[in-house]
Amino acid sequence: MKIVVAGGTGVVGSKLVDILRRRGHEVRIASRAAGVDVLTRQGLDDVMVGAEAVVDVLNAPSFDDETAMRFFETSSRNILEAAAAEGVRHYLALSIVGCERLQASGYFRAKLAQEKLVQAGGVPYSILRSTQFFEFLDAVVDDSLDGDAVRLAPARVQFIAAEDVAAALADIVERAPANNTIEVAGPDLFRLDDLVRRFLAARRDQRPVVADPAALYFGATLNDETLISGAVPRFGHTEFDLWLRRAGKTAA
């Protein structure tokens, strides 16, 4: 199958490209490094020629409300138009579990807007909503700093390894379009403050983690259901401790 991966050099995208190529698919990467600009459409129509499926795993360059909305709306419209013109049979977009419950955050509003564009785009589609990535924990820490402390809501979370998300995307793109939303989540439940505390301890980072139910998560309030998948998710298999060991070896 000829598959275009938009964002194929990113955290999830690079892993997805590797999986798809090992499975024998012809994969093209739509990224600036490959001469494709999804915002201006430079190179986009060319990379789409002959494509049977498109996987969009792009991320906005900033969590800023206006930047994120402009990026996801513009890139999604452009890719959908190019895919429709080429007769692409399956458009698969990566989104976020709970984005509809996090609308106080401009970033999550932008992701929900992206979903709606995909649903109305006229191309057969699947949307994979993933829980947060373990690889995203650095950003969580940075966003939650209060002086030297890390202040987080003790809400339930189901973080997942990016590699497990890539594997789920690879499986879904090989199937018929669901024309619906699918969810994937990590194998274990954590409290967000406990997860970050373990993450920092593994790095010998001594900054204290403070559990604060009122702490915001990228501008939004969390409760025990906000970042939790629905009743029938696909589960990743990589447990946090295994991911930590692998991440430590990579860093070393």
CSV table of C-alpha atoms in Angstrom, one decimal:
chain,number,residue,atom,x,y,z
A,1,MET,CA,0.0,0.0,0.0
A,2,LYS,CA,1.2,3.6,-0.8
A,3,ILE,CA,0.8,5.5,2.5
A,4,VAL,CA,1.6,9.2,3.1
A,5,VAL,CA,2.6,10.0,6.7
A,6,ALA,CA,2.2,13.7,7.6
A,7,GLY,CA,4.6,14.3,10.4
A,8,GLY,CA,6.6,11.2,9.6
A,9,THR,CA,9.8,12.6,11.3
A,10,GLY,CA,8.2,13.2,14.7
A,11,VAL,CA,8.0,11.2,18.0
A,12,VAL,CA,5.2,8.9,16.8
A,13,GLY,CA,5.6,9.5,13.0
A,14,SER,CA,9.1,8.2,12.8
A,15,LYS,CA,8.2,5.0,14.6
A,16,LEU,CA,5.1,4.6,12.4
A,17,VAL,CA,7.2,5.0,9.2
A,18,ASP,CA,9.6,2.2,10.5
A,19,ILE,CA,6.7,-0.2,11.2
A,20,LEU,CA,5.0,0.4,7.9
A,21,ARG,CA,8.1,0.0,5.9
A,22,ARG,CA,9.0,-3.3,7.7
A,23,ARG,CA,5.5,-4.5,6.7
A,24,GLY,CA,6.3,-3.8,3.1
A,25,HIS,CA,4.3,-0.6,2.5
A,26,GLU,CA,5.6,2.2,0.3
A,27,VAL,CA,5.8,5.2,2.7
A,28,ARG,CA,6.2,8.8,1.8
A,29,ILE,CA,6.8,11.4,4.4
A,30,ALA,CA,5.1,14.8,4.3
A,31,SER,CA,7.3,17.1,6.3
A,32,ARG,CA,9.4,20.2,5.8
A,33,ALA,CA,12.5,18.1,5.9
A,34,ALA,CA,11.1,16.2,2.9
A,35,GLY,CA,10.2,19.4,1.0
A,36,VAL,CA,6.5,19.4,2.0
A,37,ASP,CA,4.9,22.3,3.7
A,38,VAL,CA,1.4,21.4,4.9
A,39,LEU,CA,0.5,25.1,5.7
A,40,THR,CA,1.4,26.5,2.3
A,41,ARG,CA,0.7,23.2,0.3
A,42,GLN,CA,4.2,23.4,-1.2
A,43,GLY,CA,5.0,19.8,-2.3
A,44,LEU,CA,1.8,18.4,-0.8
A,45,ASP,CA,0.0,17.5,-4.1
A,46,ASP,CA,3.2,15.9,-5.4
A,47,VAL,CA,3.7,13.7,-2.3
A,48,MET,CA,0.1,12.6,-2.5
A,49,VAL,CA,0.2,11.2,-6.1
A,50,GLY,CA,-0.9,7.6,-6.0
A,51,ALA,CA,-1.5,7.5,-2.3
A,52,GLU,CA,-4.0,5.0,-1.0
A,53,ALA,CA,-4.0,6.1,2.6
A,54,VAL,CA,-2.8,9.1,4.6
A,55,VAL,CA,-1.9,9.2,8.3
A,56,ASP,CA,-1.8,12.6,10.0
A,57,VAL,CA,0.4,12.6,13.1
A,58,LEU,CA,1.4,16.2,12.9
A,59,ASN,CA,1.7,18.4,16.0
A,60,ALA,CA,1.5,22.1,16.3
A,61,PRO,CA,4.7,24.0,16.9
A,62,SER,CA,3.3,25.6,20.0
A,63,PHE,CA,0.7,25.1,22.7
A,64,ASP,CA,-0.3,28.8,22.2
A,65,ASP,CA,-4.1,28.9,21.6
A,66,GLU,CA,-4.1,30.9,18.4
A,67,THR,CA,-1.0,29.1,17.0
A,68,ALA,CA,-2.4,25.6,17.6
A,69,MET,CA,-5.8,26.4,16.2
A,70,ARG,CA,-4.4,28.0,13.0
A,71,PHE,CA,-2.0,25.1,12.5
A,72,PHE,CA,-4.4,22.2,12.9
A,73,GLU,CA,-7.2,23.9,10.9
A,74,THR,CA,-4.9,24.9,8.1
A,75,SER,CA,-2.9,21.7,7.8
A,76,SER,CA,-6.0,19.5,8.1
A,77,ARG,CA,-7.9,21.4,5.4
A,78,ASN,CA,-4.9,21.3,3.1
A,79,ILE,CA,-4.1,17.6,3.6
A,80,LEU,CA,-7.8,16.6,3.3
A,81,GLU,CA,-8.2,18.6,0.0
A,82,ALA,CA,-5.1,17.0,-1.4
A,83,ALA,CA,-6.2,13.5,-0.3
A,84,ALA,CA,-9.7,14.0,-1.8
A,85,ALA,CA,-8.3,15.2,-5.1
A,86,GLU,CA,-6.1,12.1,-5.3
A,87,GLY,CA,-8.9,9.7,-4.4
A,88,VAL,CA,-7.3,8.6,-1.1
A,89,ARG,CA,-9.4,5.7,0.4
A,90,HIS,CA,-8.4,6.1,4.1
A,91,TYR,CA,-7.5,9.2,6.1
A,92,LEU,CA,-6.3,8.3,9.6
A,93,ALA,CA,-5.8,11.2,12.1
A,94,LEU,CA,-4.2,11.0,15.5
A,95,SER,CA,-6.0,12.8,18.3
A,96,ILE,CA,-6.2,12.9,22.1
A,97,VAL,CA,-8.4,11.0,24.5
A,98,GLY,CA,-10.5,13.5,26.5
A,99,CYS,CA,-9.9,16.5,24.1
A,100,GLU,CA,-13.7,17.2,24.3
A,101,ARG,CA,-13.4,17.4,28.1
A,102,LEU,CA,-10.5,19.8,28.0
A,103,GLN,CA,-12.0,22.7,26.1
A,104,ALA,CA,-10.7,25.3,28.6
A,105,SER,CA,-7.4,24.7,26.9
A,106,GLY,CA,-6.9,26.2,23.4
A,107,TYR,CA,-4.6,23.4,22.3
A,108,PHE,CA,-7.3,20.8,23.0
A,109,ARG,CA,-10.0,23.0,21.4
A,110,ALA,CA,-7.7,22.9,18.3
A,111,LYS,CA,-7.5,19.1,18.4
A,112,LEU,CA,-11.3,18.8,18.6
A,113,ALA,CA,-11.6,21.3,15.7
A,114,GLN,CA,-9.3,19.0,13.7
A,115,GLU,CA,-11.4,16.0,14.4
A,116,LYS,CA,-14.5,17.8,13.1
A,117,LEU,CA,-12.7,18.8,9.9
A,118,VAL,CA,-11.7,15.1,9.3
A,119,GLN,CA,-15.3,13.9,10.0
A,120,ALA,CA,-16.6,16.4,7.5
A,121,GLY,CA,-13.8,16.2,5.0
A,122,GLY,CA,-15.4,13.9,2.5
A,123,VAL,CA,-12.6,11.2,2.7
A,124,PRO,CA,-13.3,7.9,4.4
A,125,TYR,CA,-11.6,8.2,7.8
A,126,SER,CA,-10.6,6.8,11.1
A,127,ILE,CA,-9.6,8.9,14.2
A,128,LEU,CA,-7.4,7.3,16.7
A,129,ARG,CA,-7.6,9.1,20.1
A,130,SER,CA,-4.6,8.3,22.3
A,131,THR,CA,-3.9,9.0,25.9
A,132,GLN,CA,-0.9,11.1,26.7
A,133,PHE,CA,2.6,9.8,25.8
A,134,PHE,CA,5.3,8.9,28.3
A,135,GLU,CA,7.5,10.9,26.0
A,136,PHE,CA,5.3,14.0,26.8
A,137,LEU,CA,6.2,14.0,30.5
A,138,ASP,CA,9.0,16.6,30.1
A,139,ALA,CA,6.4,19.0,28.7
A,140,VAL,CA,4.0,18.2,31.5
A,141,VAL,CA,6.7,19.0,34.1
A,142,ASP,CA,7.6,22.3,32.3
A,143,ASP,CA,4.0,23.4,32.1
A,144,SER,CA,3.4,22.5,35.8
A,145,LEU,CA,6.3,24.3,37.4
A,146,ASP,CA,5.5,26.6,40.4
A,147,GLY,CA,8.9,28.0,41.3
A,148,ASP,CA,11.1,24.9,42.0
A,149,ALA,CA,8.1,22.6,42.6
A,150,VAL,CA,6.0,20.7,40.1
A,151,ARG,CA,2.3,21.2,41.0
A,152,LEU,CA,-0.1,18.7,39.5
A,153,ALA,CA,-3.6,17.5,40.0
A,154,PRO,CA,-3.7,13.9,41.5
A,155,ALA,CA,-6.1,12.8,38.7
A,156,ARG,CA,-6.1,9.4,37.1
A,157,VAL,CA,-4.2,9.0,33.9
A,158,GLN,CA,-3.3,6.2,31.4
A,159,PHE,CA,-0.1,7.4,29.8
A,160,ILE,CA,1.2,5.3,26.9
A,161,ALA,CA,4.5,4.7,25.0
A,162,ALA,CA,4.7,6.4,21.6
A,163,GLU,CA,5.8,3.1,20.1
A,164,ASP,CA,2.5,1.5,21.1
A,165,VAL,CA,0.6,4.4,19.5
A,166,ALA,CA,2.5,3.9,16.3
A,167,ALA,CA,1.7,0.2,16.3
A,168,ALA,CA,-2.0,0.9,16.7
A,169,LEU,CA,-1.9,3.4,13.8
A,170,ALA,CA,-0.1,0.9,11.6
A,171,ASP,CA,-2.8,-1.7,12.4
A,172,ILE,CA,-5.7,0.7,11.8
A,173,VAL,CA,-4.4,2.1,8.5
A,174,GLU,CA,-4.3,-1.4,7.0
A,175,ARG,CA,-8.0,-1.9,7.7
A,176,ALA,CA,-11.1,-0.4,6.1
A,177,PRO,CA,-11.9,3.1,7.4
A,178,ALA,CA,-13.9,3.0,10.6
A,179,ASN,CA,-15.6,6.4,9.9
A,180,ASN,CA,-15.5,6.6,13.6
A,181,THR,CA,-13.3,7.2,16.6
A,182,ILE,CA,-11.1,4.5,18.2
A,183,GLU,CA,-9.2,4.9,21.4
A,184,VAL,CA,-5.8,3.6,22.6
A,185,ALA,CA,-4.5,3.8,26.2
A,186,GLY,CA,-1.6,2.8,28.3
A,187,PRO,CA,-1.8,-0.6,30.2
A,188,ASP,CA,-1.7,0.9,33.7
A,189,LEU,CA,-3.6,3.5,35.7
A,190,PHE,CA,-1.6,6.1,37.6
A,191,ARG,CA,-2.2,9.3,39.5
A,192,LEU,CA,-0.6,12.1,37.5
A,193,ASP,CA,1.4,13.4,40.5
A,194,ASP,CA,2.7,9.9,41.3
A,195,LEU,CA,3.6,9.2,37.7
A,196,VAL,CA,5.6,12.4,37.4
A,197,ARG,CA,7.2,11.8,40.8
A,198,ARG,CA,8.5,8.4,39.6
A,199,PHE,CA,9.6,10.0,36.3
A,200,LEU,CA,11.7,12.7,38.1
A,201,ALA,CA,13.1,10.2,40.6
A,202,ALA,CA,14.3,8.0,37.7
A,203,ARG,CA,16.2,11.0,36.4
A,204,ARG,CA,17.6,11.9,39.9
A,205,ASP,CA,15.7,15.1,39.6
A,206,GLN,CA,15.0,16.3,43.2
A,207,ARG,CA,12.3,18.9,42.4
A,208,PRO,CA,9.3,18.2,44.7
A,209,VAL,CA,6.0,17.2,43.2
A,210,VAL,CA,3.0,18.7,44.9
A,211,ALA,CA,-0.5,17.2,44.6
A,212,ASP,CA,-3.0,20.0,44.1
A,213,PRO,CA,-6.5,19.2,42.9
A,214,ALA,CA,-6.8,22.8,41.6
A,215,ALA,CA,-3.7,22.6,39.5
A,216,LEU,CA,-4.3,23.2,35.8
A,217,TYR,CA,-3.2,20.8,33.0
A,218,PHE,CA,-2.2,23.0,30.1
A,219,GLY,CA,-4.9,25.5,31.2
A,220,ALA,CA,-7.6,22.9,31.9
A,221,THR,CA,-9.0,21.4,35.1
A,222,LEU,CA,-8.6,17.7,35.6
A,223,ASN,CA,-10.7,15.1,37.4
A,224,ASP,CA,-10.5,11.3,37.5
A,225,GLU,CA,-12.3,10.9,34.2
A,226,THR,CA,-10.8,13.7,32.1
A,227,LEU,CA,-7.8,11.8,30.6
A,228,ILE,CA,-9.2,8.3,30.9
A,229,SER,CA,-10.2,6.2,27.9
A,230,GLY,CA,-13.7,5.0,27.2
A,231,ALA,CA,-15.2,1.5,27.8
A,232,VAL,CA,-13.5,-0.4,24.9
A,233,PRO,CA,-10.0,1.0,24.2
A,234,ARG,CA,-7.1,-0.8,22.6
A,235,PHE,CA,-4.3,-1.1,25.2
A,236,GLY,CA,-0.6,-0.6,24.7
A,237,HIS,CA,1.6,-3.2,26.2
A,238,THR,CA,4.6,-1.1,27.3
A,239,GLU,CA,4.5,-0.6,31.1
A,240,PHE,CA,6.0,2.6,32.5
A,241,ASP,CA,9.0,0.9,34.2
A,242,LEU,CA,9.9,-0.8,31.0
A,243,TRP,CA,9.6,2.5,29.1
A,244,LEU,CA,11.8,4.1,31.8
A,245,ARG,CA,14.5,1.5,31.4
A,246,ARG,CA,14.5,1.8,27.6
A,247,ALA,CA,14.6,5.6,27.8
A,248,GLY,CA,17.5,5.5,30.2
A,249,LYS,CA,19.5,3.2,27.9
A,250,THR,CA,18.7,5.6,24.9
A,251,ALA,CA,19.9,8.6,26.9
A,252,ALA,CA,23.0,6.8,28.0
